[in-house]
Steps between C-alpha positions, in 0.01 A plus 500: 500500500479742221257411217610547127299740295415207249375278789146360430393657839603856389196719490594860520815647355630854368770654291614864488668650197658849532463680162698796609821271524397244258537227763339285753355677815766354732476623860143611474306439786155305499231456759218256466197554694157324521203736459409788286619841449267684752531251794773423737645217285677232680878486430607166360851537372775775438770414246777674306515408135820318391747583208217357253243734648325199646398350841729207600188309569130524422309754712215268543514116468206259465523452866463858594294647200112548551244674298464876569645851462871565520737802481853521354694833636813571301715741692639746228590774736788279653587338161551814271809736560280794361177638620205314362144641486389149590670393827303176510327299240186298634381229294154357627381186356267213559614131529189315376638141471757392764644231275558735194833668456491881545814705365496866548773689296575876572685721237629809677670827472508812722239660275253225447421121522285229350379178627320191345431148567778304352537139365626225757776279380391192302128513604226531255189712527139390524264624233369769748850649527569393852873335510473164664718208620257233396409182677727503813536122469687546169736774626863437470704602795658782298346666201808538252536834320443481124807562270410872455585576866838391559830710539775571240548711194224490235156660425184388670145656524187467725158648389216551743149572379385733770156549347437132595756443772685209311798425303447593123469137390495490111624845429745494197802722415811531308864584619691699239830665475438875472793583269361307202150376626598152452273253685690310753213276601132480559350398834180436686445564861412204750251487772740666750530798261861404417656303197595137556871601423683819526473711149888505513676241683813561711796577283309603200424881572646754265597862595232661286129619507226250504124565435228283666173506310182398696189407294271663770188557263494138390530371856198695625290437198551140541375520856189684395592800704300761285789667364354496137671467160731814571617474849685815657804293573534258208879435535708589794879553410754499770853617389782398745870569474754222624834651623618232735476149311592333816189627690137351514259722327125445621221684350185530692174622318180586676214480268146607442300583185522870587839538649834329574826570700853333461796486727820293535428233750743276697 
């Protein structure tokens, strides 16, 4: 029986987004191996990502996961219809806690890629930054996704603090209409790196430009991160244009005190 990605036993998941097409990496082949990059790693699974750019089931469950080194190979040579300088993306990582959740997103194009540890669905991080599922005795059978992860039209966001490996809990921001700089709403990010509800719910998007302003300097100052009184990135603005009001616009921000990247997620 296939296991749901939100099941309490789900340990390792992945998600690929194709920035060259602006869509999920549907059809991308992925192989999971146990071992490190220089040894003959043992193959554990080979899958093809679905229309959402995800696996149909977790790559590792609590029954199969064990502490150690793993390798994910993403077959770009067979995926892209143009030559790529990177025929295969190999991601090596360590699974330190077999009962934690490990989510490995890949952002890819023919000319480059990026990878990070993402936030699991509806599971809070420990203070040390490791994503946990908590006391197994208290787990529900299925971890329900938050209100910021569903389908439909609207605007949602997800912010990962890659300097600490956690959702950017407590980061504050403002949503504005770009035309007149009028504030739509202020917001704060929860422990998953999301807002509790979509910034713009289904049916309320306008065909216009919006600006998201993230108060990054205040966020890292409050953490005592050593950014000083005048951080290099104090406010991070992200301008986006809505052309299809019937589509879901999901903005992902990967953040550190000294750099950030942004893309449209799914």
